[in-house]
Coordinates of C-alpha atoms and ligand atoms in Angstrom, one line a residue:
X5 CA -14.0 -0.9 -26.3
X6 CA -16.8 1.8 -26.5
X7 CA -14.8 3.3 -29.5
X8 CA -16.3 2.0 -32.7
X9 CA -12.7 2.1 -34.3
X10 CA -10.5 0.4 -31.6
X11 CA -7.6 0.0 -34.2
X12 CA -7.9 3.5 -35.2
X13 CA -7.4 4.5 -31.4
X14 CA -4.4 2.1 -31.1
X15 CA -3.0 3.9 -34.1
X16 CA -3.5 7.4 -32.8
X17 CA -2.0 6.4 -29.4
X18 CA 1.1 4.9 -31.2
X19 CA 1.5 8.2 -33.1
X20 CA 1.6 10.1 -29.8
X21 CA 3.9 7.7 -27.7
X22 CA 6.0 5.8 -30.7
X23 CA 6.0 2.2 -31.2
X24 CA 8.0 1.5 -27.9
X25 CA 5.2 3.1 -25.9
X26 CA 2.5 0.7 -26.9
X27 CA 2.1 -3.1 -26.0
X28 CA -0.4 -5.0 -28.1
X29 CA 0.8 -8.4 -28.1
X30 CA -1.4 -10.4 -25.6
X31 CA 1.8 -12.5 -24.5
X32 CA 3.7 -9.1 -23.7
X33 CA 0.4 -7.7 -22.0
X34 CA 0.3 -10.7 -19.6
X35 CA 2.2 -8.9 -16.7
X36 CA 0.0 -5.9 -17.0
X37 CA -3.5 -7.5 -17.3
X38 CA -3.1 -9.8 -14.3
X39 CA -2.6 -8.7 -10.7
X40 CA 0.5 -10.3 -8.8
X41 CA -1.9 -12.2 -6.4
X42 CA -3.5 -13.9 -9.5
X43 CA -7.0 -12.9 -8.2
X44 CA -8.0 -10.7 -11.2
X45 CA -7.4 -11.1 -14.9
X46 CA -8.4 -8.5 -17.5
X47 CA -8.1 -7.8 -21.1
X48 CA -7.3 -4.7 -23.2
X49 CA -6.5 -4.0 -26.6
X50 CA -3.5 -1.9 -25.8
X51 CA -1.1 -1.0 -22.9
X52 CA 0.0 2.6 -23.5
X53 CA 3.4 3.7 -21.9
X54 CA 3.8 7.5 -22.4
X55 CA 7.3 8.8 -21.9
X56 CA 6.3 12.1 -20.3
X57 CA 3.7 14.3 -18.9
X58 CA 2.8 15.8 -22.2
X59 CA 2.3 12.4 -23.8
X60 CA 0.2 11.3 -21.0
X61 CA -2.0 14.1 -21.3
X62 CA -2.3 13.6 -25.0
X63 CA -3.2 9.8 -24.4
X64 CA -5.9 10.8 -22.0
X65 CA -7.5 13.3 -24.4
X66 CA -7.4 10.5 -27.2
X67 CA -9.0 8.1 -24.9
X68 CA -11.8 10.6 -23.8
X69 CA -12.5 11.5 -27.4
X70 CA -13.0 7.6 -27.9
X71 CA -14.9 7.3 -24.9
X72 CA -12.6 4.6 -23.9
X73 CA -12.0 4.0 -19.9
X74 CA -8.5 4.2 -18.6
X75 CA -7.0 2.1 -16.1
X76 CA -3.6 3.7 -14.6
X77 CA -0.9 1.4 -13.5
X78 CA 2.4 1.6 -11.9
X79 CA 4.3 -1.3 -10.6
X80 CA 1.2 -3.4 -10.4
X81 CA 2.0 -4.6 -7.0
X82 CA -1.3 -3.4 -5.4
X83 CA -3.2 -5.7 -3.2
X84 CA -6.8 -4.6 -4.1
X85 CA -7.0 -5.1 -7.8
X86 CA -7.2 -1.3 -8.6
X87 CA -4.6 -1.7 -11.4
X88 CA -6.3 -4.5 -13.2
X89 CA -8.7 -3.8 -16.1
X90 CA -12.0 -5.7 -16.5
X91 CA -12.4 -8.6 -18.9
X92 CA -14.5 -6.8 -21.4
X93 CA -11.7 -5.6 -23.5
X94 CA -13.1 -2.0 -23.6
X95 CA -10.6 -0.4 -21.3
X96 CA -6.9 0.5 -21.8
X97 CA -4.1 0.4 -19.3
X98 CA -1.9 3.6 -19.1
X99 CA 1.3 2.4 -17.5
X100 CA 3.6 4.9 -16.1
X101 CA 6.7 2.8 -16.2
X102 CA 8.4 5.2 -18.5
X103 CA 7.9 8.3 -16.2
X104 CA 11.3 7.6 -14.9
X105 CA 12.9 10.9 -14.2
X106 CA 14.1 12.2 -10.8
X107 CA 13.6 15.8 -11.8
X108 CA 15.4 17.4 -9.0
X109 CA 16.7 16.8 -5.4
X110 CA 16.8 19.7 -3.1
X111 CA 18.7 18.9 0.2
X112 CA 18.3 22.4 1.5
X113 CA 14.7 22.6 1.2
X114 CA 14.5 18.8 2.0
X115 CA 12.5 17.9 -1.0
X116 CA 13.0 15.9 -4.3
X117 CA 10.6 15.9 -7.3
X118 CA 10.3 12.7 -9.0
X119 CA 8.2 11.3 -11.8
X120 CA 5.3 8.8 -10.9
X121 CA 6.9 5.9 -12.6
X122 CA 10.1 6.0 -10.5
X123 CA 10.4 2.8 -8.5
X124 CA 10.1 3.4 -4.6
X125 CA 13.7 2.0 -4.0
X126 CA 15.0 4.2 -6.7
X127 CA 13.4 7.2 -5.0
X128 CA 15.1 6.0 -1.7
X129 CA 18.2 5.8 -3.5
X130 CA 18.0 9.3 -4.9
X131 CA 17.5 10.8 -1.5
X132 CA 20.4 8.7 -0.2
X133 CA 22.5 10.1 -3.0
X134 CA 21.9 13.7 -1.8
X135 CA 22.8 12.7 1.8
X136 CA 18.9 12.6 2.7
X137 CA 16.3 9.9 3.6
X138 CA 12.9 9.0 2.2
X139 CA 11.1 7.1 4.7
X140 CA 8.4 5.2 2.9
X141 CA 9.3 1.5 3.2
X142 CA 7.2 -1.6 2.3
X143 CA 7.7 -5.0 1.0
X144 CA 7.4 -4.4 -2.7
X145 CA 9.6 -1.3 -2.7
X146 CA 11.8 -3.0 -5.4
X147 CA 9.0 -2.9 -7.9
X148 CA 6.0 -0.4 -6.6
X149 CA 6.1 3.0 -8.0
X150 CA 5.9 6.5 -6.4
X151 CA 2.7 7.1 -8.3
X152 CA 1.2 3.9 -7.1
X153 CA 2.2 4.8 -3.5
X154 CA 0.5 8.1 -3.9
X155 CA -2.7 6.9 -5.5
X156 CA -3.2 4.2 -2.7
X157 CA -1.7 6.4 0.1
X158 CA 0.5 3.5 0.8
X159 CA 1.7 2.9 4.6
X160 CA 4.2 0.2 5.3
X161 CA 6.7 -0.2 8.1
X162 CA 7.8 3.3 9.2
X163 CA 4.3 5.1 9.3
X164 CA 4.7 5.1 13.2
X165 CA 7.5 7.7 12.9
X166 CA 7.0 9.4 9.4
X167 CA 3.4 9.1 8.4
X168 CA 2.0 7.6 5.5
X169 CA 2.4 8.7 1.9
X170 CA -0.2 11.4 2.4
X171 CA 2.0 12.9 5.1
X172 CA 5.1 12.7 2.8
X173 CA 3.9 14.5 -0.3
X174 CA 4.2 18.5 -0.7
X175 CA 3.2 18.8 -4.3
X176 CA 1.7 16.8 -7.4
X177 CA 1.4 17.1 -11.0
X178 CA -1.6 15.4 -12.4
X179 CA -3.1 14.8 -15.8
X180 CA -6.9 15.3 -15.4
X181 CA -9.7 13.2 -17.0
X182 CA -10.1 15.9 -19.6
X183 CA -6.5 15.7 -20.6
X184 CA -5.5 19.1 -18.8
X185 CA -2.3 19.2 -16.7
X186 CA -2.5 20.5 -13.1
X187 CA 0.9 21.5 -12.0
X188 CA 1.0 21.6 -8.2
X189 CA 4.6 20.7 -8.0
X190 CA 5.2 23.1 -5.0
X191 CA 7.7 22.3 -2.4
X192 CA 5.9 24.2 0.4
X193 CA 5.1 23.3 3.9
X194 CA 2.7 25.9 4.3
X195 CA 0.3 26.8 1.5
X196 CA -3.4 27.9 2.5
X197 CA -4.4 29.1 -1.0
X198 CA -7.7 27.3 -1.1
X199 CA -9.1 23.5 -1.1
X200 CA -6.5 20.8 -0.5
X201 CA -6.4 19.5 -4.2
X202 CA -3.4 17.5 -3.5
X203 CA -5.2 15.7 -0.7
X204 CA -7.9 14.7 -3.3
X205 CA -5.4 12.9 -5.5
X206 CA -3.6 11.0 -2.8
X207 CA -5.6 7.7 -2.1
X208 CA -7.9 8.2 -5.2
X209 CA -6.8 4.9 -6.7
X210 CA -6.7 6.3 -10.3
X211 CA -10.2 7.4 -10.2
X212 CA -9.7 11.2 -10.6
X213 CA -6.5 11.4 -13.0
X214 CA -3.2 10.2 -13.5
X215 CA -0.3 11.4 -11.3
X216 CA 2.8 12.1 -13.3
X217 CA 5.1 13.6 -10.8
X218 CA 5.4 14.6 -7.2
X219 CA 7.4 16.7 -4.7
X220 CA 8.2 14.5 -1.8
X221 CA 9.5 15.2 1.7
X222 CA 13.1 14.2 2.6
X223 CA 14.6 13.7 6.2
X224 CA 18.1 13.4 7.8
X225 CA 19.7 10.1 7.4
X226 CA 20.1 7.8 10.3
X227 CA 23.6 7.2 11.5
X228 CA 22.7 4.3 13.7
X229 CA 20.0 1.7 13.6
X230 CA 19.1 -0.8 16.3
X231 CA 16.7 -3.8 15.6
X232 CA 15.3 -6.5 18.0
X233 CA 12.8 -9.3 17.9
X234 CA 10.7 -10.2 21.0
X235 CA 8.3 -12.9 22.0
X236 CA 5.4 -12.0 24.2
X237 CA 2.5 -13.9 25.8
X238 CA -0.3 -11.4 24.6
X239 CA -1.1 -8.5 22.5
X240 CA -1.6 -6.6 25.7
X241 CA 1.9 -7.1 26.6
X242 CA 3.2 -6.0 23.3
X243 CA 1.0 -2.9 23.5
X244 CA 2.7 -1.9 27.0
X245 CA 6.2 -2.5 25.3
X246 CA 5.0 -0.2 22.6
X247 CA 4.1 2.5 25.2
X248 CA 7.4 1.9 27.2
X249 CA 9.5 2.1 24.0
X250 CA 7.7 5.3 22.8
X251 CA 8.2 7.1 26.4
X252 CA 11.8 6.1 26.4
X253 CA 12.9 6.5 22.9
X254 CA 10.4 9.0 21.5
X255 CA 11.1 9.7 17.7
X256 CA 13.8 7.3 17.7
X257 CA 11.2 4.4 17.7
X258 CA 10.7 4.2 13.9
X259 CA 8.9 0.5 13.4
X260 CA 6.8 -1.6 15.8
X261 CA 5.6 -4.7 13.6
X262 CA 3.5 -7.6 15.2
X263 CA 3.1 -11.0 13.9
X264 CA 1.4 -14.0 15.7
X265 CA 3.3 -17.3 16.0
X266 CA 0.9 -18.7 13.3
X267 CA 2.3 -16.1 10.7
X268 CA 5.9 -16.7 11.8
X269 CA 5.4 -20.5 11.4
X270 CA 4.1 -20.0 7.9
X271 CA 7.1 -17.8 6.9
X272 CA 9.5 -20.6 8.3
X273 CA 7.6 -23.2 6.2
X274 CA 7.3 -21.4 2.9
X275 CA 10.3 -18.8 2.7
X276 CA 13.7 -20.2 2.0
X277 CA 16.8 -19.5 4.3
X278 CA 14.7 -18.4 7.5
X279 CA 14.9 -19.6 11.0
X280 CA 13.2 -19.0 14.3
X281 CA 14.5 -15.8 15.7
X282 CA 13.7 -16.7 19.5
X283 CA 13.6 -20.2 21.3
X284 CA 10.2 -21.5 21.9
X285 CA 6.9 -20.5 20.3
X286 CA 5.4 -17.4 22.2
X287 CA 2.1 -16.6 20.8
X288 CA 2.9 -13.1 19.6
X289 CA 6.1 -11.6 18.1
X290 CA 7.3 -8.1 17.5
X291 CA 10.0 -6.6 15.4
X292 CA 11.2 -3.4 17.0
X293 CA 13.4 -0.9 15.2
X294 CA 15.1 2.3 16.6
X295 CA 17.0 4.9 14.5
X296 CA 18.9 8.0 15.1
X297 CA 21.0 10.7 13.7
X298 CA 23.3 10.4 16.6
X299 CA 25.6 7.4 16.0
X300 CA 26.1 6.3 19.8
X301 CA 23.7 5.2 22.4
X302 CA 21.0 3.6 20.3
X303 CA 21.7 -0.1 21.3
X304 CA 21.9 0.8 24.8
X305 CA 18.5 2.5 24.6
X306 CA 17.1 -0.7 23.1
X307 CA 18.7 -3.0 25.5
X308 CA 17.2 -0.9 28.4
X309 CA 13.7 -0.9 27.0
X310 CA 13.8 -4.7 26.6
X311 CA 15.4 -5.2 29.9
X312 CA 12.7 -3.1 31.6
X313 CA 9.9 -5.1 29.8
X314 CA 11.5 -8.3 30.8
X315 CA 11.7 -7.3 34.4
X316 CA 7.9 -6.3 34.3
X317 CA 7.4 -9.7 32.7
X318 CA 6.0 -8.2 29.6
X319 CA 8.3 -10.2 27.1
X320 CA 10.0 -13.5 27.3
X321 CA 12.7 -14.2 24.7
X322 CA 14.2 -11.4 23.0
X323 CA 17.2 -11.0 20.5
X324 CA 19.0 -7.7 19.4
X325 CA 20.6 -7.8 16.1
X326 CA 24.4 -7.8 16.4
X327 CA 25.0 -6.7 12.6
X328 CA 23.3 -5.4 9.6
X329 CA 22.8 -8.9 8.2
X330 CA 21.2 -10.1 11.4
X331 CA 18.9 -7.1 11.3
X332 CA 18.0 -8.0 7.5
X333 CA 17.3 -11.6 8.6
X334 CA 14.8 -10.5 11.1
X335 CA 13.2 -8.1 8.6
X336 CA 13.1 -11.2 6.0
X337 CA 10.7 -12.9 8.4
X338 CA 8.5 -10.1 8.6
X339 CA 8.6 -9.3 5.0
X340 CA 8.0 -12.7 3.9
X341 CA 4.6 -13.0 5.2
X342 CA 3.0 -11.8 2.0
X343 CA 4.8 -14.4 -0.1
X344 CA 4.4 -17.2 2.5
X345 CA 0.5 -16.6 2.4
X346 CA 0.3 -16.8 -1.3
X347 CA 2.2 -20.2 -1.3
X348 CA 0.1 -21.6 1.4
X349 CA -3.3 -21.4 -0.3
X350 CA -6.2 -19.0 -0.8
X351 CA -6.2 -16.0 1.4
X352 CA -9.0 -13.6 2.6
X353 CA -7.2 -10.4 3.1
X354 CA -8.2 -7.8 5.8
X355 CA -6.4 -4.6 5.9
X356 CA -8.0 -3.0 9.0
X357 CA -7.2 0.2 11.2
X358 CA -8.4 0.4 14.9
X359 CA -7.4 2.5 17.6
X360 CA -4.7 0.5 19.2
X361 CA -6.5 0.5 22.6
X362 CA -9.2 -1.9 21.2
X363 CA -6.9 -4.2 19.4
X364 CA -6.8 -7.0 22.1
X365 CA -10.6 -6.9 22.5
X366 CA -10.9 -6.9 18.7
X367 CA -8.7 -9.8 18.1
X368 CA -10.5 -12.0 20.8
X369 CA -13.8 -11.2 19.3
X370 CA -12.6 -11.5 15.7
X371 CA -11.2 -14.9 16.5
X372 CA -14.7 -16.2 17.8
X373 CA -16.5 -14.5 15.0
X374 CA -14.3 -16.2 12.5
X375 CA -14.7 -19.7 14.3
X376 CA -18.7 -19.2 14.3
X377 CA -18.6 -19.3 10.5
X378 CA -17.9 -22.8 10.9
X379 CA -15.4 -22.7 7.9
X380 CA -11.9 -24.4 7.8
X381 CA -9.5 -21.5 8.4
X382 CA -6.5 -20.5 9.9
X383 CA -6.0 -16.9 11.1
X384 CA -2.9 -15.2 10.1
X385 CA -2.6 -12.1 12.0
X386 CA 0.1 -9.6 11.7
X387 CA 0.9 -6.0 10.8
X388 CA 1.8 -2.6 11.8
X389 CA 0.8 -2.6 15.4
X390 CA 2.3 0.9 16.1
X391 CA -0.2 2.3 13.6
X392 CA -3.3 0.1 14.6
X393 CA -3.1 -1.4 11.3
X394 CA -3.7 -5.2 11.3
X395 CA -3.6 -7.5 8.3
X396 CA -6.3 -9.9 9.8
X397 CA -5.9 -12.5 7.2
X398 CA -7.6 -15.9 7.0
X399 CA -6.1 -18.8 5.3
X400 CA -8.5 -21.0 3.5
X401 CA -7.5 -24.8 2.6
X402 CA -5.1 -25.2 -0.5
X403 CA -7.1 -26.3 -3.5
X404 CA -10.5 -25.1 -2.3
X405 CA -12.6 -24.4 -5.6
X406 CA -13.0 -20.8 -6.7
X407 CA -16.8 -20.7 -5.9
X408 CA -16.1 -22.1 -2.2
X409 CA -13.4 -19.2 -1.9
X410 CA -15.9 -16.5 -3.1
X411 CA -18.6 -17.9 -0.6
X412 CA -16.0 -18.0 2.3
X413 CA -14.7 -14.7 1.4
X414 CA -18.0 -13.0 1.7
X415 CA -18.8 -14.7 5.0
X416 CA -15.4 -13.8 6.5
X417 CA -15.5 -10.3 5.3
X418 CA -18.8 -9.7 7.1
X419 CA -17.6 -11.4 10.3
X420 CA -14.5 -9.2 10.5
X421 CA -15.6 -6.0 9.0
X422 CA -18.7 -5.9 11.1
X423 CA -16.6 -6.0 14.3
X424 CA -14.1 -3.4 12.8
X425 CA -17.1 -1.0 12.0
X426 CA -18.5 -1.7 15.6
X427 CA -14.9 -0.8 17.2
X428 CA -15.1 2.4 15.0
X429 CA -12.2 1.1 12.8
X430 CA -11.5 1.3 9.0
X431 CA -12.1 -1.6 6.6
X432 CA -9.2 -0.3 4.4
X433 CA -6.0 1.0 6.1
X434 CA -3.1 1.2 3.5
X435 CA -4.0 -1.2 0.5
X436 CA -7.0 0.8 -1.0
X437 CA -10.3 -0.3 -1.9
X438 CA -9.8 -1.1 -5.4
X439 CA -12.2 -3.8 -6.7
X440 CA -11.5 -6.2 -3.8
X441 CA -13.4 -3.7 -1.1
X442 CA -15.8 -1.8 -3.5
X443 CA -18.8 -3.5 -2.3
X444 CA -17.8 -3.6 1.4
X445 CA -17.2 0.2 1.1
X446 CA -20.8 0.7 -0.2
X447 CA -21.9 -1.5 2.6
X448 CA -20.3 0.5 5.4
X449 CA -19.7 4.1 4.3
X450 CA -22.5 6.6 5.3
X451 CA -24.7 7.6 2.4
X452 CA -23.5 11.3 3.2
X453 CA -19.9 10.3 2.6
X454 CA -20.7 8.1 -0.4
X455 CA -22.8 11.4 -1.9
X456 CA -19.6 13.5 -1.1
X457 CA -17.2 11.2 -2.8
X458 CA -19.4 10.7 -5.8
X459 CA -19.9 14.6 -6.2
X460 CA -16.1 15.0 -6.3
X461 CA -15.8 12.1 -8.9
X462 CA -18.4 13.6 -11.1
X463 CA -17.1 16.9 -10.7
X464 CA -13.4 15.9 -11.8
X465 CA -14.5 13.0 -14.3
X466 CA -17.9 13.8 -15.7
X467 CA -17.4 11.3 -18.4
X468 CA -16.4 8.3 -15.9
X469 CA -13.2 7.3 -17.8
X470 CA -11.0 7.2 -14.9
X471 CA -10.6 3.5 -13.7
X472 CA -14.4 2.8 -13.6
X473 CA -15.5 -0.2 -11.3
X474 CA -12.8 0.7 -8.7
X475 CA -13.1 2.3 -5.3
X476 CA -16.5 4.0 -5.8
Ligands
LIG522 P1 -0.3 -0.5 -8.9 O1 -0.5 -1.5 -8.1 O2 0.2 -0.3 -10.2 O3 -1.7 0.4 -8.8 C1 -2.4 0.5 -7.6 C2 -3.5 1.6 -7.6 O4 -3.0 2.9 -8.0 C3 -4.5 1.3 -8.8 O5 -5.6 1.8 -8.5 C4 -3.9 2.2 -9.9 O6 -5.0 2.4 -10.8 C5 -3.6 3.4 -9.3 N1 -2.2 4.1 -9.8 C6 -1.1 3.6 -10.0 N2 -0.3 4.7 -10.5 C7 -1.1 5.7 -10.6 C8 -0.6 7.0 -11.0 N3 0.5 7.4 -11.4 N4 -1.8 7.9 -11.0 C9 -3.0 7.6 -10.5 N5 -3.2 6.4 -10.2 C10 -2.4 5.4 -10.1 N6 1.1 -1.4 0.8 C11 1.1 -0.8 1.7 O7 0.6 0.2 2.0 N7 2.0 -1.2 2.9 C12 2.7 -2.3 3.0 O8 3.3 -2.7 3.8 C13 2.7 -3.2 1.6 N8 3.4 -4.3 1.6 C14 3.3 -5.1 0.4 C15 4.2 -6.0 0.4 C16 4.3 -6.8 -0.7 C17 5.2 -8.1 -1.0 C18 3.4 -6.4 -2.1 C19 3.5 -7.1 -3.3 C20 2.8 -5.5 -1.9 C21 2.6 -4.5 -0.8 N9 1.9 -3.5 -0.5 C22 2.1 -2.6 0.5 C23 0.8 -3.0 -1.8 C24 1.6 -2.2 -2.8 O9 2.9 -2.5 -2.9 C25 1.2 -0.7 -2.7 O10 -0.2 -0.5 -2.7 C26 1.8 0.2 -3.6 O11 1.6 1.4 -3.2 C27 1.2 0.2 -5.0 O12 2.2 0.6 -5.9 P2 2.2 0.3 -7.5 O13 3.0 1.2 -8.3 O14 2.6 -1.1 -7.6 O15 0.6 0.6 -8.0
LIG523 C1 2.6 -6.3 4.8 O1 2.4 -5.3 5.4 O2 3.4 -7.0 4.7 C2 1.4 -6.2 3.5 O3 1.0 -4.8 3.6 C3 0.4 -7.3 4.0 C4 -0.2 -8.3 3.2 O4 0.3 -8.9 2.3 O5 -1.5 -8.7 3.5
LIG524 ZN1 1.0 -3.8 5.7

């Protein structure tokens, strides 16, 4: 801790947030100081859990006075180590988990104002309770928070139809690094009063301030959903199916997720109560979902799309869920991939975005590039095909020593990311940069872009106390 009197700081923080708002016992801190993948482990003198925005601002002011860096944390489900402190013991975690209020739901304006620590599933429930729909959806929705979703600009399974978190937010409240509160909680769809400050904080990964509340967009609830699983011989065939589904169903197409058979087999091996959805082992699979406010006709539309694709030889086996529980079983296969990978062994994660047109060529070249490393690997390729976002992950042998994992990670990153950049893609689509991709970002971003980002960082956080070592 840069502060010469760390115990004094902990005491002052406790005075602000009360005894229930500080965690100093290392055992009780364990779930905050380590990320869920077990890749990063940090150390802090205290985890501070302010109960409201004013307390959060007071905490930031105290940390600033004590020259103590802050690591903002929500649900700690991030994939890039952004919420894990370093091992110096000089940083403190500011957890938003007590910022729990749904402040307002306005079904006429189609907005809701929620605090940053509200868990995504609870935000979805609040919208549902008012007869509306909040569309952000991802595997960690039972534990990730709205603040974390904003700070990482989370994506997930419905970006194809509704956009990512950046597209779903209208206003923000943020505690700035100097402890002032910016109240930008406006529920406006038009507001041209200057620079896009809201946009700066979305995706800033805790490096520019602590988001304490947000105004989120709401949508009509679907009256019907239709879900199908298809097997296909190639990625090209799945892309053709995607085009046909879009052309025929328009905005009713809400999800188009892809996984290779290797990814599916991993889930079947490592996740309980799962079974193969279609016969045989087609090399590619897709989970397709339609939703509509109109209750009838959706299953027919999906059937027609699939029948047309079968006639055209695009897909082989296909199954349409006959009930909600069948649809859930299909989604369980898709959402089980993250867990299955963790159980299988060390995984080198690539969270990349490309124009969907180049995906087949990219995947062929990437397979060859991975093979050229000469490493013992298995590619687990899956993702949000409709958005061009692949999780081009590479499994390493279980039990590989940490140094060998580090070396393999560097070589595989270079092999895959060089290709991504050559195809004008992004090396960080939805999981953020955090500490995982910080060096990769510096390697690939142009000096101009890095300068612009650093200028913004210095302007907002001249003392560099917000989440140092992450992103930039
Ligand atoms: P944390 O992990 O706590 O923090 C993430 C980052 O945000 C850190 O840099 C932290 O400092 C910062 N931060 C957190 N809260 C605030 C705040 N209030 N103000 C400022 N900064 C803050 N992500 C996707 O995008 N798409 C997916 O499909 C997806 N699937 C997942 C599936 C599983 C099973 C898991 C475990 C994770 C998945 N994720 C996915 C990743 C993760 O859930 C998201 O990144 C999520 O948005 C993180 O939210 P969190 O509250 O857990 O944030
Ligand atoms: C997902 O889409 O399931 C996650 O974002 C990917 C991952 O676990 O790598
Ligand atoms: Zn994803």
